[in-house]
């Protein structure tokens, strides 16, 4: 899946990988995006090899991703889940970012 295939609603795109939901949020007018990973319990998760946060000055900070980084993240999820083309969640189904 390429970046241009993603459907953003109000600056957010969420992809359904059955057990996991991969969420991208556009940062203002920049070409950068924040990434969150949720499980079906609607809790954020940290998967091995899929880094979505970092610690900066003793605080958790979301990592900013470019369009190419997003495509790489989608490829990692294909490898983890075996799902090549995830379903786009509708806005009413979006998982809320609790950070």
Short mmCIF file of N, CA and C in Angstrom, two decimals:
data_model
loop_
_atom_site.label_atom_id
_atom_site.label_comp_id
_atom_site.label_asym_id
_atom_site.label_seq_id
_atom_site.Cartn_x
_atom_site.Cartn_y
_atom_site.Cartn_z
N UNK A 1 0.85 -1.17 0.00
CA UNK A 1 0.00 0.00 0.00
C UNK A 1 0.90 1.24 0.00
N UNK A 2 0.59 2.18 -0.84
CA UNK A 2 1.35 3.42 -0.95
C UNK A 2 0.66 4.53 -0.16
N UNK A 3 1.41 5.58 0.13
CA UNK A 3 0.87 6.70 0.89
C UNK A 3 -0.35 7.30 0.20
N UNK A 4 -0.31 7.41 -1.12
CA UNK A 4 -1.43 8.01 -1.87
C UNK A 4 -2.71 7.19 -1.78
N UNK A 5 -2.61 5.92 -1.35
CA UNK A 5 -3.80 5.07 -1.19
C UNK A 5 -4.52 5.32 0.13
N UNK A 6 -3.88 6.04 1.05
CA UNK A 6 -4.46 6.28 2.36
C UNK A 6 -5.57 7.32 2.28
N UNK A 7 -6.62 7.11 3.08
CA UNK A 7 -7.75 8.03 3.13
C UNK A 7 -7.74 8.77 4.46
N UNK A 8 -7.42 10.06 4.42
CA UNK A 8 -7.38 10.88 5.62
C UNK A 8 -8.70 11.61 5.80
N UNK A 9 -9.23 11.58 7.02
CA UNK A 9 -10.44 12.30 7.38
C UNK A 9 -10.08 13.21 8.55
N UNK A 10 -10.23 14.51 8.35
CA UNK A 10 -9.85 15.49 9.38
C UNK A 10 -8.40 15.30 9.83
N UNK A 11 -7.52 14.95 8.88
CA UNK A 11 -6.10 14.81 9.18
C UNK A 11 -5.72 13.49 9.84
N UNK A 12 -6.66 12.52 9.91
CA UNK A 12 -6.39 11.24 10.55
C UNK A 12 -6.72 10.10 9.59
N UNK A 13 -5.85 9.09 9.58
CA UNK A 13 -6.09 7.87 8.82
C UNK A 13 -5.86 6.70 9.77
N UNK A 14 -6.82 5.79 9.85
CA UNK A 14 -6.66 4.61 10.69
C UNK A 14 -6.91 3.36 9.87
N UNK A 15 -5.96 2.43 9.98
CA UNK A 15 -6.01 1.18 9.23
C UNK A 15 -6.27 0.01 10.17
N UNK A 16 -7.21 -0.84 9.78
CA UNK A 16 -7.62 -1.98 10.60
C UNK A 16 -6.85 -3.23 10.18
N UNK A 17 -6.06 -3.76 11.12
CA UNK A 17 -5.30 -4.99 10.91
C UNK A 17 -5.85 -6.09 11.81
N UNK A 18 -7.15 -6.24 11.88
CA UNK A 18 -7.84 -7.20 12.75
C UNK A 18 -7.58 -6.91 14.22
N UNK A 19 -6.47 -7.39 14.77
CA UNK A 19 -6.21 -7.18 16.20
C UNK A 19 -5.64 -5.79 16.47
N UNK A 20 -4.90 -5.24 15.53
CA UNK A 20 -4.26 -3.94 15.70
C UNK A 20 -4.91 -2.87 14.82
N UNK A 21 -4.82 -1.63 15.27
CA UNK A 21 -5.23 -0.48 14.47
C UNK A 21 -4.02 0.46 14.39
N UNK A 22 -3.64 0.80 13.18
CA UNK A 22 -2.52 1.69 12.93
C UNK A 22 -3.09 3.06 12.60
N UNK A 23 -2.70 4.08 13.37
CA UNK A 23 -3.28 5.41 13.23
C UNK A 23 -2.20 6.43 12.87
N UNK A 24 -2.48 7.23 11.83
CA UNK A 24 -1.59 8.32 11.42
C UNK A 24 -2.35 9.64 11.55
N UNK A 25 -1.71 10.62 12.18
CA UNK A 25 -2.32 11.94 12.37
C UNK A 25 -1.39 13.00 11.80
N UNK A 26 -1.94 13.82 10.90
CA UNK A 26 -1.16 14.90 10.28
C UNK A 26 -0.87 15.98 11.30
N UNK A 27 0.38 16.49 11.29
CA UNK A 27 0.80 17.53 12.21
C UNK A 27 0.71 18.89 11.54
N UNK A 28 -0.35 19.61 11.83
CA UNK A 28 -0.51 20.96 11.29
C UNK A 28 -0.40 21.02 9.79
N UNK A 29 0.31 22.03 9.29
CA UNK A 29 0.48 22.20 7.85
C UNK A 29 1.75 21.55 7.34
N UNK A 30 2.44 20.81 8.21
CA UNK A 30 3.68 20.17 7.82
C UNK A 30 3.39 18.87 7.08
N UNK A 31 4.40 18.31 6.44
CA UNK A 31 4.27 17.01 5.79
C UNK A 31 4.79 15.93 6.73
N UNK A 32 4.46 16.06 8.01
CA UNK A 32 4.85 15.09 9.02
C UNK A 32 3.61 14.52 9.68
N UNK A 33 3.73 13.28 10.14
CA UNK A 33 2.60 12.57 10.72
C UNK A 33 3.04 11.88 12.00
N UNK A 34 2.13 11.82 12.97
CA UNK A 34 2.36 11.04 14.19
C UNK A 34 1.73 9.68 13.99
N UNK A 35 2.32 8.67 14.63
CA UNK A 35 1.82 7.32 14.49
C UNK A 35 1.48 6.75 15.87
N UNK A 36 0.35 6.08 15.95
CA UNK A 36 -0.04 5.34 17.16
C UNK A 36 -0.50 3.95 16.74
N UNK A 37 -0.28 2.99 17.61
CA UNK A 37 -0.74 1.62 17.38
C UNK A 37 -1.66 1.26 18.54
N UNK A 38 -2.86 0.79 18.21
CA UNK A 38 -3.83 0.39 19.21
C UNK A 38 -4.15 -1.10 19.05
N UNK A 39 -4.52 -1.75 20.15
CA UNK A 39 -5.04 -3.10 20.05
C UNK A 39 -6.56 -3.02 20.18
N UNK A 40 -7.24 -4.13 20.08
CA UNK A 40 -8.70 -4.13 20.12
C UNK A 40 -9.25 -3.69 21.47
N UNK A 41 -8.42 -3.67 22.51
CA UNK A 41 -8.86 -3.16 23.81
C UNK A 41 -8.76 -1.63 23.83
N UNK A 42 -8.43 -1.05 22.69
CA UNK A 42 -8.30 0.40 22.50
C UNK A 42 -7.19 1.00 23.35
N UNK A 43 -6.18 0.19 23.65
CA UNK A 43 -5.03 0.67 24.40
C UNK A 43 -3.84 0.79 23.46
N UNK A 44 -3.01 1.81 23.63
CA UNK A 44 -1.82 1.92 22.80
C UNK A 44 -0.85 0.79 23.12
N UNK A 45 -0.16 0.30 22.10
CA UNK A 45 0.80 -0.78 22.29
C UNK A 45 2.13 -0.42 21.66
N UNK A 46 3.16 -1.12 22.08
CA UNK A 46 4.49 -0.97 21.51
C UNK A 46 4.90 -2.34 20.99
N UNK A 47 5.08 -2.47 19.70
CA UNK A 47 5.44 -3.74 19.09
C UNK A 47 6.95 -3.80 18.84
N UNK A 48 7.55 -4.97 18.96
CA UNK A 48 8.98 -5.10 18.66
C UNK A 48 9.27 -4.70 17.22
N UNK A 49 10.24 -3.86 17.02
CA UNK A 49 10.63 -3.43 15.68
C UNK A 49 9.75 -2.34 15.10
N UNK A 50 8.71 -1.93 15.83
CA UNK A 50 7.82 -0.86 15.36
C UNK A 50 7.82 0.22 16.43
N UNK A 51 8.73 1.16 16.28
CA UNK A 51 8.91 2.21 17.29
C UNK A 51 7.99 3.37 16.96
N UNK A 52 7.07 3.71 17.87
CA UNK A 52 6.14 4.80 17.63
C UNK A 52 6.31 5.95 18.62
N UNK A 53 7.14 5.74 19.64
CA UNK A 53 7.36 6.79 20.63
C UNK A 53 8.82 6.82 21.04
N UNK A 54 9.25 7.91 21.63
CA UNK A 54 10.60 8.01 22.18
C UNK A 54 10.53 8.86 23.44
N UNK A 55 11.56 8.79 24.23
CA UNK A 55 11.61 9.59 25.45
C UNK A 55 12.51 10.80 25.19
N UNK A 56 12.01 11.98 25.51
CA UNK A 56 12.77 13.21 25.33
C UNK A 56 12.53 14.05 26.58
N UNK A 57 13.60 14.39 27.27
CA UNK A 57 13.49 15.16 28.52
C UNK A 57 12.51 14.51 29.50
N UNK A 58 12.66 13.19 29.65
CA UNK A 58 11.84 12.41 30.58
C UNK A 58 10.35 12.43 30.26
N UNK A 59 9.97 12.69 29.00
CA UNK A 59 8.58 12.65 28.58
C UNK A 59 8.46 11.78 27.34
N UNK A 60 7.31 11.11 27.20
CA UNK A 60 7.06 10.35 25.98
C UNK A 60 6.66 11.31 24.88
N UNK A 61 7.30 11.18 23.73
CA UNK A 61 7.05 12.06 22.59
C UNK A 61 6.77 11.18 21.37
N UNK A 62 5.77 11.53 20.60
CA UNK A 62 5.47 10.79 19.39
C UNK A 62 6.57 11.06 18.35
N UNK A 63 6.92 10.03 17.60
CA UNK A 63 7.90 10.18 16.53
C UNK A 63 7.19 10.74 15.30
N UNK A 64 7.79 11.72 14.65
CA UNK A 64 7.24 12.28 13.43
C UNK A 64 7.68 11.44 12.24
N UNK A 65 6.74 11.10 11.39
CA UNK A 65 7.01 10.27 10.23
C UNK A 65 6.75 11.05 8.95
N UNK A 66 7.54 10.76 7.92
CA UNK A 66 7.30 11.31 6.59
C UNK A 66 6.43 10.32 5.81
N UNK A 67 6.05 10.69 4.60
CA UNK A 67 5.24 9.81 3.77
C UNK A 67 5.95 8.48 3.51
N UNK A 68 7.26 8.53 3.25
CA UNK A 68 8.04 7.30 3.02
C UNK A 68 8.11 6.45 4.28
N UNK A 69 8.25 7.10 5.45
CA UNK A 69 8.27 6.37 6.72
C UNK A 69 6.95 5.64 6.94
N UNK A 70 5.84 6.27 6.55
CA UNK A 70 4.52 5.64 6.69
C UNK A 70 4.44 4.40 5.82
N UNK A 71 4.95 4.47 4.60
CA UNK A 71 4.94 3.31 3.72
C UNK A 71 5.77 2.16 4.32
N UNK A 72 6.90 2.50 4.94
CA UNK A 72 7.72 1.47 5.60
C UNK A 72 6.98 0.86 6.79
N UNK A 73 6.26 1.68 7.55
CA UNK A 73 5.49 1.20 8.69
C UNK A 73 4.40 0.23 8.22
N UNK A 74 3.73 0.57 7.12
CA UNK A 74 2.69 -0.30 6.57
C UNK A 74 3.29 -1.63 6.12
N UNK A 75 4.50 -1.61 5.56
CA UNK A 75 5.17 -2.85 5.17
C UNK A 75 5.50 -3.70 6.40
N UNK A 76 5.91 -3.07 7.50
CA UNK A 76 6.19 -3.81 8.73
C UNK A 76 4.93 -4.48 9.25
N UNK A 77 3.81 -3.78 9.17
CA UNK A 77 2.56 -4.37 9.63
C UNK A 77 2.10 -5.50 8.72
N UNK A 78 2.41 -5.41 7.45
CA UNK A 78 2.12 -6.51 6.53
C UNK A 78 2.91 -7.73 6.97
N UNK A 79 4.19 -7.54 7.34
CA UNK A 79 5.02 -8.65 7.79
C UNK A 79 4.53 -9.23 9.12
N UNK A 80 4.08 -8.36 10.03
CA UNK A 80 3.62 -8.81 11.35
C UNK A 80 2.27 -9.52 11.26
N UNK A 81 1.34 -8.96 10.48
CA UNK A 81 -0.04 -9.47 10.47
C UNK A 81 -0.37 -10.35 9.27
N UNK A 82 0.40 -10.24 8.19
CA UNK A 82 0.08 -10.97 6.97
C UNK A 82 -1.01 -10.30 6.15
N UNK A 83 -1.44 -9.10 6.57
CA UNK A 83 -2.50 -8.37 5.86
C UNK A 83 -1.86 -7.33 4.96
N UNK A 84 -1.98 -7.53 3.65
CA UNK A 84 -1.36 -6.62 2.68
C UNK A 84 -2.18 -5.35 2.51
N UNK A 85 -3.51 -5.49 2.46
CA UNK A 85 -4.38 -4.34 2.25
C UNK A 85 -5.36 -4.23 3.41
N UNK A 86 -5.01 -3.43 4.42
CA UNK A 86 -5.91 -3.29 5.57
C UNK A 86 -7.14 -2.45 5.22
N UNK A 87 -8.16 -2.61 6.02
CA UNK A 87 -9.40 -1.84 5.85
C UNK A 87 -9.21 -0.46 6.47
N UNK A 88 -9.71 0.58 5.80
CA UNK A 88 -9.72 1.93 6.35
C UNK A 88 -10.91 2.04 7.31
N UNK A 89 -10.67 2.51 8.51
CA UNK A 89 -11.77 2.72 9.44
C UNK A 89 -12.54 3.98 9.08
N UNK A 90 -13.85 3.94 9.28
CA UNK A 90 -14.68 5.13 9.09
C UNK A 90 -14.46 6.07 10.27
N UNK A 91 -14.73 7.34 10.08
CA UNK A 91 -14.48 8.34 11.13
C UNK A 91 -15.20 7.99 12.43
N UNK A 92 -16.40 7.45 12.32
CA UNK A 92 -17.17 7.10 13.53
C UNK A 92 -16.55 5.92 14.29
N UNK A 93 -15.67 5.16 13.63
CA UNK A 93 -15.02 4.01 14.25
C UNK A 93 -13.63 4.32 14.78
N UNK A 94 -13.15 5.56 14.58
CA UNK A 94 -11.78 5.91 14.95
C UNK A 94 -11.49 5.65 16.41
N UNK A 95 -10.31 5.16 16.67
CA UNK A 95 -9.80 5.02 18.02
C UNK A 95 -9.25 6.37 18.45
N UNK A 96 -9.52 6.76 19.67
CA UNK A 96 -9.06 8.06 20.17
C UNK A 96 -7.68 7.92 20.77
N UNK A 97 -6.82 8.87 20.48
CA UNK A 97 -5.47 8.86 21.01
C UNK A 97 -5.52 9.39 22.44
N UNK A 98 -5.13 8.58 23.41
CA UNK A 98 -5.25 8.96 24.82
C UNK A 98 -4.03 9.67 25.35
N UNK A 99 -3.01 9.87 24.52
CA UNK A 99 -1.80 10.56 24.99
C UNK A 99 -1.99 12.05 24.96
#
